[in-house]
Structures are given as C-alpha cells and as structure tokens.
C-alpha cells in the first residue's frame, strides 16, 4: 500500500485542485488502486496538527475546472518555522511526527517560494517530498512556468480591457495595479496583452518624469485615454538607491493604501488629466483555471504521480524550455525568478512604444 500526503500552502490560485486531481488520477492509474491519499487541511498547519481528510478518486472528480483548493490553505512563514507555536510546539518535529504516524511514503507540496523552502527543509529532514510550482506570481526559480500564472494573466488582461472602454468614454488616465508580489511577470504579460501605454515593474525602476512624458506623448498622438499598468511591487529609481532598511522605512511612511494611488495622484497633478485607479486584486487568483493552466496542472500532477510511483522525490516539478523536468528542491529553495529587463518580451514591448518609465 502506497500512502501519499498532499497539501496546498501559501496564497491560493486557480489550478491547485486540478493539480491534486492529476496526482490522484496518475498514482491510482499506475498503482492499480493500492494507494491512499491524505489531504492536509490549511497547508502546513494540517501537517503540524494532524488535521487531514482522506481523498478518494471520486473526491477529485470534477476538480479540473474548480478554482481555489478543496483542502484550504494558509501562510506558514518559513522564517517562523523554527519558532515554537503559541503552545510551545516544535513545528518541524510536529510535521515529521504526523508524517510518520500516518506512515506516509511521500508528501506532495503544492506551493510557492516560502512553501517550497519548507518543502526542501522537510526533505532534508528525511521526509520524501515532491514540490509542485504553484503561484500566480510566476516567481518560482527553476521553472519557466507556475500554475495559476496563465489564469491570472487572463483576468488581469480582462480588467485592462474592461477599463479601456470607460477610460475612452471619459478621456481619462487609468492606473491599474496588478499583483505579482516582488516581481513583474503578471503586469508585464497582462500589460502587453491589454495594450497598456506604460508598464511599471519592480525589475525596471521608473522615474515619474518618464511616465508623465509617455502619457503626454500619447495625448499628442491623438490618444483620448491612457493606461498605466503598475505592479504592486513597482519601485522608483530613487527607491532603488535605498538600502533594505531605508526602503522599509520609506514604505512604512506611505499613507496610500497601495502604489497605484500615489502614482495616480502624481500623474493627475503633473499632467492635469483626470486620473483614476483600478485594482483587480484577488480576482486575479479567483475563479476557474483557464485552459493553459488546466493543461500545465495536469502535466505537473502526472509527472509528480509517475515519479513517486517510481520512487523519486526531492524535486520540484518544472517546465524548462517547453519540457517537463525535475529540479532538485535544494537548487531552487530560497531563490526568486525575476523578469529579465533585457528579455525579448520587454524589448519587443519597447519596440511597440510601451514605456517602462525608465527612459
Ligand atoms: O503570491 C500571490 C499573491 O497574490 C501576490 O501576488 C500578492 O502580493 C499576495 O499573494 C497577496 O497576499 P494575501 O492573499 O495574503 O493578501
């Protein structure tokens, strides 16, 4: 009998359920039903406190198209993993204990960067762990793609499309803030797909003068409205010069709810144009996975399922140059994948006349 644990950790995304479905289907197929699945509730918390539900084949039926996660999720910050919980419980030991008590053979962790750091730690502690690349942010090192990212691009693009009609009617400038944490993958892709005039991402610090210039240039060319896509983590050239401590202090002094508001105010002041803010926020993580996500999630689950039946573990399921790969967890843990400012897409966006606010 093979016993497989699964958990979804960190911010949710659209294709978590689809990935779990693919793992269950693949392992069940290949093991001829000699397998039990244990789904831990609310991420690593379920593993720590022994809270789980058994998953049968029929539990994952229909999950290909269902967003969110049937197991629930939570954020369990890696930096606190070695600190005891409020009752003095050693979290790492507690997770190992649950794994042993249930006589698990493998643990599949569907998670982003922080969660994969913990996955690597547990793997080093002797658990047999397989990581699956979940995050709308697409910032997981070692893989070109994460599940959640394609659906988030679609939703962010739709938000830009929808804003364009009202922006055009009123002849307004719109600042649309897009998620992505410390990286600019979703804003870059959605910005290009949505035909933004300006895209501001953390990897390319901007100068307000350049943003204003781009908006005015568009107006001179006859554009009735302008769309500025700003990543939630976008920074100015001035902020880039600050050290970590100074930057944190500057962020703490901000009075606006997020970057878009301050930017919109400055744009309105400098251009005299009526400027509005739109923030799709968590809708970018919601709803059903799109077709690309369903396919990638199915591939990830199949690779993980096939590997564990064959006794392989200690890796992240990844896609590199279109091929499915297994990358050691130790190689990816703690690293962030940033947008390359010299990448083809950034260069081509510039060629299209999109400003990144840096020149
Ligand atoms: O990591 C996914 C993400 O949606 C980021 O893009 C965003 O910064 C963050 O999570 C929001 O976190 P929360 O759901 O905890 O507000």
Coordinates of C-alpha atoms and ligand atoms in Angstrom, one line a residue:
X1 CA 0.0 0.0 0.0
X2 CA 1.3 3.4 -1.0
X3 CA 0.4 6.4 1.2
X4 CA 0.6 9.8 -0.3
X5 CA 0.1 13.1 1.6
X6 CA -0.8 16.3 -0.1
X7 CA -1.1 19.9 1.0
X8 CA -1.7 23.3 -0.6
X9 CA 0.3 26.1 1.0
X10 CA 0.5 29.9 0.7
X11 CA -1.8 32.1 -1.4
X12 CA -4.2 30.1 -3.4
X13 CA -4.6 30.1 -7.2
X14 CA -6.8 28.6 -9.9
X15 CA -5.2 25.3 -10.7
X16 CA -4.5 23.8 -7.2
X17 CA -7.4 21.4 -7.4
X18 CA -6.6 20.5 -11.0
X19 CA -3.1 19.5 -9.9
X20 CA -4.3 17.4 -7.0
X21 CA -6.7 15.7 -9.3
X22 CA -3.9 14.9 -11.7
X23 CA -1.7 13.4 -8.9
X24 CA -4.6 11.2 -7.6
X25 CA -5.5 10.0 -11.1
X26 CA -1.9 9.2 -12.2
X27 CA -1.0 7.4 -9.0
X28 CA -4.3 5.5 -8.9
X29 CA -3.8 4.5 -12.5
X30 CA -0.3 3.3 -12.1
X31 CA -0.8 1.7 -8.7
X32 CA -3.9 -0.3 -9.6
X33 CA -5.7 1.2 -6.6
X34 CA -3.2 0.2 -4.0
X35 CA -2.9 3.7 -2.7
X36 CA -4.3 6.0 0.0
X37 CA -4.3 9.8 -0.2
X38 CA -4.2 12.1 2.8
X39 CA -5.0 15.7 2.2
X40 CA -3.8 18.0 4.9
X41 CA -6.1 20.9 5.8
X42 CA -5.0 24.6 5.5
X43 CA -1.4 23.9 4.3
X44 CA 1.4 23.0 6.7
X45 CA -0.9 23.6 9.6
X46 CA -2.8 20.4 8.8
X47 CA 0.5 18.5 8.8
X48 CA 1.6 20.1 12.1
X49 CA -1.6 19.4 13.9
X50 CA -2.6 16.2 12.2
X51 CA -5.6 17.6 10.5
X52 CA -6.4 15.9 7.3
X53 CA -9.0 14.2 5.2
X54 CA -8.6 11.1 3.1
X55 CA -9.1 11.6 -0.6
X56 CA -10.6 9.1 -2.8
X57 CA -10.8 9.0 -6.6
X58 CA -14.4 10.4 -6.5
X59 CA -13.2 13.4 -4.3
X60 CA -11.2 14.7 -7.1
X61 CA -13.7 14.1 -9.8
X62 CA -14.7 17.4 -11.4
X63 CA -11.8 19.3 -9.9
X64 CA -10.1 20.1 -13.2
X65 CA -12.3 23.2 -13.6
X66 CA -12.7 24.2 -9.9
X67 CA -10.7 27.1 -8.6
X68 CA -9.4 27.5 -5.0
X69 CA -8.4 24.5 -3.0
X70 CA -10.6 21.8 -1.5
X71 CA -8.0 21.4 1.3
X72 CA -7.9 25.0 2.3
X73 CA -4.6 26.9 2.6
X74 CA -2.7 29.1 4.9
X75 CA 0.5 31.1 5.0
X76 CA 3.2 29.5 7.3
X77 CA 6.1 31.8 7.0
X78 CA 9.4 30.0 6.6
X79 CA 11.2 32.4 8.9
X80 CA 9.0 31.3 11.7
X81 CA 9.2 27.6 11.0
X82 CA 11.9 27.1 13.7
X83 CA 10.0 29.1 16.3
X84 CA 7.6 27.1 18.5
X85 CA 3.9 27.8 18.2
X86 CA 1.9 29.5 20.9
X87 CA 1.7 26.3 22.9
X88 CA 5.5 25.6 22.6
X89 CA 5.1 23.0 19.8
X90 CA 8.2 22.4 17.7
X91 CA 6.7 22.8 14.2
X92 CA 9.2 20.8 12.2
X93 CA 9.1 17.9 14.7
X94 CA 5.3 18.0 14.7
X95 CA 5.2 17.7 10.9
X96 CA 7.6 14.8 11.0
X97 CA 5.5 13.1 13.6
X98 CA 2.3 13.3 11.6
X99 CA 4.1 12.0 8.5
X100 CA 5.5 9.1 10.5
X101 CA 2.2 8.4 12.3
X102 CA 0.3 8.1 9.1
X103 CA 3.1 6.0 7.6
X104 CA 3.3 8.2 4.6
X105 CA 5.6 7.3 1.8
X106 CA 5.5 10.7 0.1
X107 CA 4.4 14.3 0.7
X108 CA 3.3 16.4 -2.3
X109 CA 3.6 20.2 -1.5
X110 CA 1.7 22.5 -3.9
X111 CA 3.3 25.8 -3.0
X112 CA 5.2 28.9 -4.0
X113 CA 8.6 30.2 -2.8
X114 CA 8.1 30.2 1.0
X115 CA 6.3 26.9 0.9
X116 CA 8.9 25.3 -1.2
X117 CA 11.6 26.4 1.2
X118 CA 9.8 24.5 3.9
X119 CA 9.3 21.5 1.5
X120 CA 13.1 21.5 1.0
X121 CA 13.7 21.6 4.7
X122 CA 11.3 18.6 5.3
X123 CA 13.0 16.8 2.5
X124 CA 16.4 17.4 4.2
X125 CA 14.8 16.2 7.5
X126 CA 14.2 12.8 5.9
X127 CA 10.6 13.1 4.5
X128 CA 10.1 12.2 0.9
X129 CA 8.9 15.4 -0.6
X130 CA 7.8 16.5 -4.1
X131 CA 7.2 20.2 -4.8
X132 CA 4.7 21.4 -7.4
X133 CA 5.0 25.0 -8.7
X134 CA 2.0 27.0 -7.5
X135 CA 1.7 30.8 -7.7
X136 CA 0.0 33.4 -9.9
X137 CA 3.3 35.4 -9.5
X138 CA 5.4 33.0 -11.6
X139 CA 8.4 33.8 -9.5
X140 CA 9.5 30.3 -8.7
X141 CA 13.1 29.6 -9.5
X142 CA 13.9 26.6 -11.7
X143 CA 10.7 26.6 -13.8
X144 CA 9.6 28.8 -16.7
X145 CA 6.0 28.4 -15.6
X146 CA 3.9 28.1 -12.5
X147 CA 0.3 27.1 -12.4
X148 CA -2.0 30.0 -11.6
X149 CA 0.1 32.4 -13.7
X150 CA -1.8 31.8 -17.0
X151 CA -5.2 32.3 -15.4
X152 CA -4.0 35.4 -13.6
X153 CA -2.8 36.9 -16.8
X154 CA -6.2 36.3 -18.4
X155 CA -8.0 38.0 -15.5
X156 CA -5.6 41.0 -15.4
X157 CA -5.9 41.4 -19.1
X158 CA -9.7 41.3 -19.0
X159 CA -9.5 44.0 -16.3
X160 CA -7.4 46.2 -18.6
X161 CA -9.8 45.6 -21.5
X162 CA -12.8 46.5 -19.4
X163 CA -11.3 49.7 -18.1
X164 CA -10.3 50.8 -21.6
X165 CA -13.9 51.4 -22.6
X166 CA -14.7 53.6 -19.7
X167 CA -11.3 55.3 -19.9
X168 CA -12.0 56.1 -23.5
X169 CA -15.6 57.4 -22.9
X170 CA -14.3 59.9 -20.3
X171 CA -10.9 60.6 -21.8
X172 CA -9.2 59.6 -18.6
X173 CA -5.9 58.2 -17.5
X174 CA -6.2 54.9 -15.5
X175 CA -3.6 53.4 -13.3
X176 CA -4.3 49.7 -13.0
X177 CA -2.5 47.9 -10.2
X178 CA -1.6 44.3 -10.9
X179 CA -0.5 41.6 -8.4
X180 CA 2.9 39.9 -8.5
X181 CA 4.5 40.5 -5.1
X182 CA 8.1 41.4 -5.7
X183 CA 8.2 40.6 -9.4
X184 CA 6.6 41.9 -12.6
X185 CA 5.5 38.8 -14.5
X186 CA 1.7 39.3 -14.5
X187 CA 1.9 43.1 -15.1
X188 CA 4.3 42.6 -18.0
X189 CA 2.3 39.9 -19.7
X190 CA -1.1 41.4 -19.0
X191 CA 0.2 44.9 -19.9
X192 CA 1.3 43.7 -23.3
X193 CA -1.9 41.6 -23.8
X194 CA -4.1 44.5 -22.7
X195 CA -2.2 47.1 -24.8
X196 CA -1.0 49.3 -21.9
X197 CA 0.8 52.5 -22.7
X198 CA 3.0 52.3 -19.6
X199 CA 4.1 49.2 -17.6
X200 CA 5.9 49.7 -14.4
X201 CA 7.5 46.6 -12.8
X202 CA 9.9 46.1 -9.9
X203 CA 12.7 44.8 -12.1
X204 CA 12.8 48.2 -14.1
X205 CA 12.7 51.1 -11.6
X206 CA 10.9 54.1 -13.0
X207 CA 11.1 57.8 -13.0
X208 CA 7.8 59.8 -12.8
X209 CA 9.1 62.3 -15.4
X210 CA 9.2 59.4 -17.9
X211 CA 5.7 58.2 -17.1
X212 CA 4.3 61.7 -17.5
X213 CA 6.2 62.1 -20.8
X214 CA 4.8 58.8 -22.1
X215 CA 1.2 59.9 -21.2
X216 CA 1.7 63.3 -22.8
X217 CA 3.2 61.8 -25.9
X218 CA 0.2 59.5 -26.3
X219 CA -2.2 62.5 -25.9
X220 CA -0.2 64.4 -28.6
X221 CA -0.6 61.5 -30.9
X222 CA -4.4 61.6 -30.5
X223 CA -4.9 59.1 -27.7
X224 CA -8.1 60.0 -25.8
X225 CA -7.1 58.0 -22.8
X226 CA -4.0 56.3 -21.3
X227 CA -3.5 53.1 -19.4
X228 CA -0.7 52.8 -16.9
X229 CA -0.2 49.2 -15.5
X230 CA 1.7 49.3 -12.3
X231 CA 2.9 46.2 -10.5
X232 CA 2.1 46.2 -6.8
X233 CA 5.8 46.0 -6.1
X234 CA 6.9 48.7 -8.6
X235 CA 9.7 51.0 -7.4
X236 CA 11.1 54.3 -8.5
X237 CA 14.7 54.8 -9.4
X238 CA 15.1 56.8 -6.2
X239 CA 13.8 53.9 -4.1
X240 CA 16.1 51.5 -5.9
X241 CA 19.1 53.5 -4.5
X242 CA 17.9 52.9 -0.9
X243 CA 19.3 50.1 1.2
X244 CA 16.9 47.5 2.6
X245 CA 16.4 49.3 5.9
X246 CA 15.9 52.7 4.3
X247 CA 13.4 51.2 1.8
X248 CA 11.4 49.6 4.5
X249 CA 11.3 52.9 6.4
X250 CA 10.1 54.7 3.2
X251 CA 7.4 52.1 2.7
X252 CA 6.3 52.4 6.3
X253 CA 5.8 56.1 5.8
X254 CA 3.4 55.7 2.8
X255 CA -0.1 56.8 3.6
X256 CA -1.8 55.5 0.5
X257 CA -3.3 52.0 0.5
X258 CA -1.0 50.9 -2.4
X259 CA 1.3 52.2 -5.0
X260 CA -1.4 52.9 -7.6
X261 CA -2.9 55.7 -5.5
X262 CA 0.2 57.7 -5.1
X263 CA 1.1 57.3 -8.7
X264 CA -2.3 58.4 -9.9
X265 CA -2.2 61.5 -7.7
X266 CA 1.2 62.5 -9.1
X267 CA 0.1 61.8 -12.7
X268 CA -3.1 64.0 -12.2
X269 CA -1.0 66.7 -10.6
X270 CA 1.7 66.7 -13.3
X271 CA -0.5 66.2 -16.4
X272 CA -3.7 67.9 -15.4
X273 CA -5.6 64.9 -16.7
X274 CA -8.4 63.3 -14.7
X275 CA -6.8 60.1 -13.4
X276 CA -8.5 57.1 -11.7
X277 CA -7.3 53.9 -10.1
X278 CA -8.5 50.3 -10.7
X279 CA -7.3 47.3 -8.7
X280 CA -8.5 43.8 -9.7
X281 CA -6.8 42.5 -6.6
X282 CA -7.7 39.0 -5.5
X283 CA -9.9 38.4 -8.5
X284 CA -6.6 37.6 -10.1
X285 CA -6.4 34.4 -8.0
X286 CA -10.1 33.6 -8.2
X287 CA -12.4 31.6 -10.4
X288 CA -11.7 28.6 -12.7
X289 CA -8.3 27.8 -14.2
X290 CA -8.0 28.7 -17.9
X291 CA -7.2 26.0 -20.5
X292 CA -3.4 26.6 -20.3
X293 CA -3.5 26.2 -16.5
X294 CA -5.5 23.0 -16.7
X295 CA -3.1 21.5 -19.1
X296 CA 0.0 22.6 -17.1
X297 CA -1.5 21.5 -13.8
X298 CA -2.4 18.1 -15.4
X299 CA 1.2 17.7 -16.6
X300 CA 2.6 18.7 -13.2
X301 CA 0.4 16.2 -11.4
X302 CA 1.2 13.4 -13.9
X303 CA 4.9 14.0 -13.5
X304 CA 4.7 14.0 -9.7
X305 CA 2.4 11.0 -9.6
X306 CA 4.5 8.9 -12.0
X307 CA 7.7 9.9 -10.2
X308 CA 6.5 8.9 -6.8
X309 CA 5.2 5.5 -8.1
X310 CA 8.8 5.0 -9.3
X311 CA 10.4 6.0 -6.0
X312 CA 11.6 9.5 -7.0
X313 CA 11.4 12.5 -4.7
X314 CA 13.3 15.6 -3.5
X315 CA 12.5 17.7 -6.6
X316 CA 10.3 20.4 -7.9
X317 CA 8.2 19.6 -11.0
X318 CA 9.2 22.2 -13.5
X319 CA 8.9 23.2 -17.1
X320 CA 12.0 24.4 -18.8
X321 CA 12.1 25.4 -22.5
X322 CA 8.8 23.6 -23.0
X323 CA 9.9 20.3 -21.5
X324 CA 8.7 18.9 -18.1
X325 CA 11.7 18.5 -15.7
X326 CA 12.5 17.5 -12.2
X327 CA 14.7 20.1 -10.5
X328 CA 16.2 19.3 -7.1
X329 CA 14.4 21.2 -4.3
X330 CA 17.8 22.2 -2.8
X331 CA 18.6 24.1 -6.1
X332 CA 15.5 26.2 -6.1
X333 CA 14.8 26.8 -2.4
X334 CA 15.0 30.5 -1.4
X335 CA 15.6 31.9 -4.9
X336 CA 13.3 34.2 -6.7
X337 CA 12.8 34.3 -10.5
X338 CA 12.7 37.9 -11.7
X339 CA 11.7 39.3 -15.1
X340 CA 14.9 39.9 -17.1
X341 CA 14.8 43.5 -18.2
X342 CA 16.8 42.5 -21.3
X343 CA 14.3 39.8 -22.3
X344 CA 12.7 39.5 -25.7
X345 CA 9.3 40.5 -24.4
X346 CA 10.5 43.6 -22.7
X347 CA 12.4 44.6 -25.8
X348 CA 9.5 44.0 -28.1
X349 CA 7.2 45.9 -25.8
X350 CA 9.5 48.8 -26.0
X351 CA 9.5 48.5 -29.8
X352 CA 5.7 48.7 -29.7
X353 CA 6.1 52.1 -27.9
X354 CA 5.2 50.8 -24.4
X355 CA 7.1 52.8 -21.8
X356 CA 8.6 51.2 -18.8
X357 CA 9.2 54.5 -17.2
X358 CA 12.9 54.2 -17.1
X359 CA 13.8 56.3 -20.1
Ligands
LIG1 O1 1.6 35.4 -4.0 C1 0.3 35.6 -4.6 C2 -0.2 36.9 -4.2 O2 -1.5 37.1 -4.7 C3 0.7 38.1 -4.5 O3 0.6 38.5 -5.9 C4 0.2 39.1 -3.5 O4 1.2 40.1 -3.2 C5 -0.1 38.3 -2.3 O5 -0.3 37.0 -2.8 C6 -1.4 38.8 -1.6 O6 -1.5 38.0 -0.4 P1 -2.8 37.9 0.5 O7 -3.7 37.0 -0.2 O8 -2.2 37.3 1.7 O9 -3.3 39.2 0.7

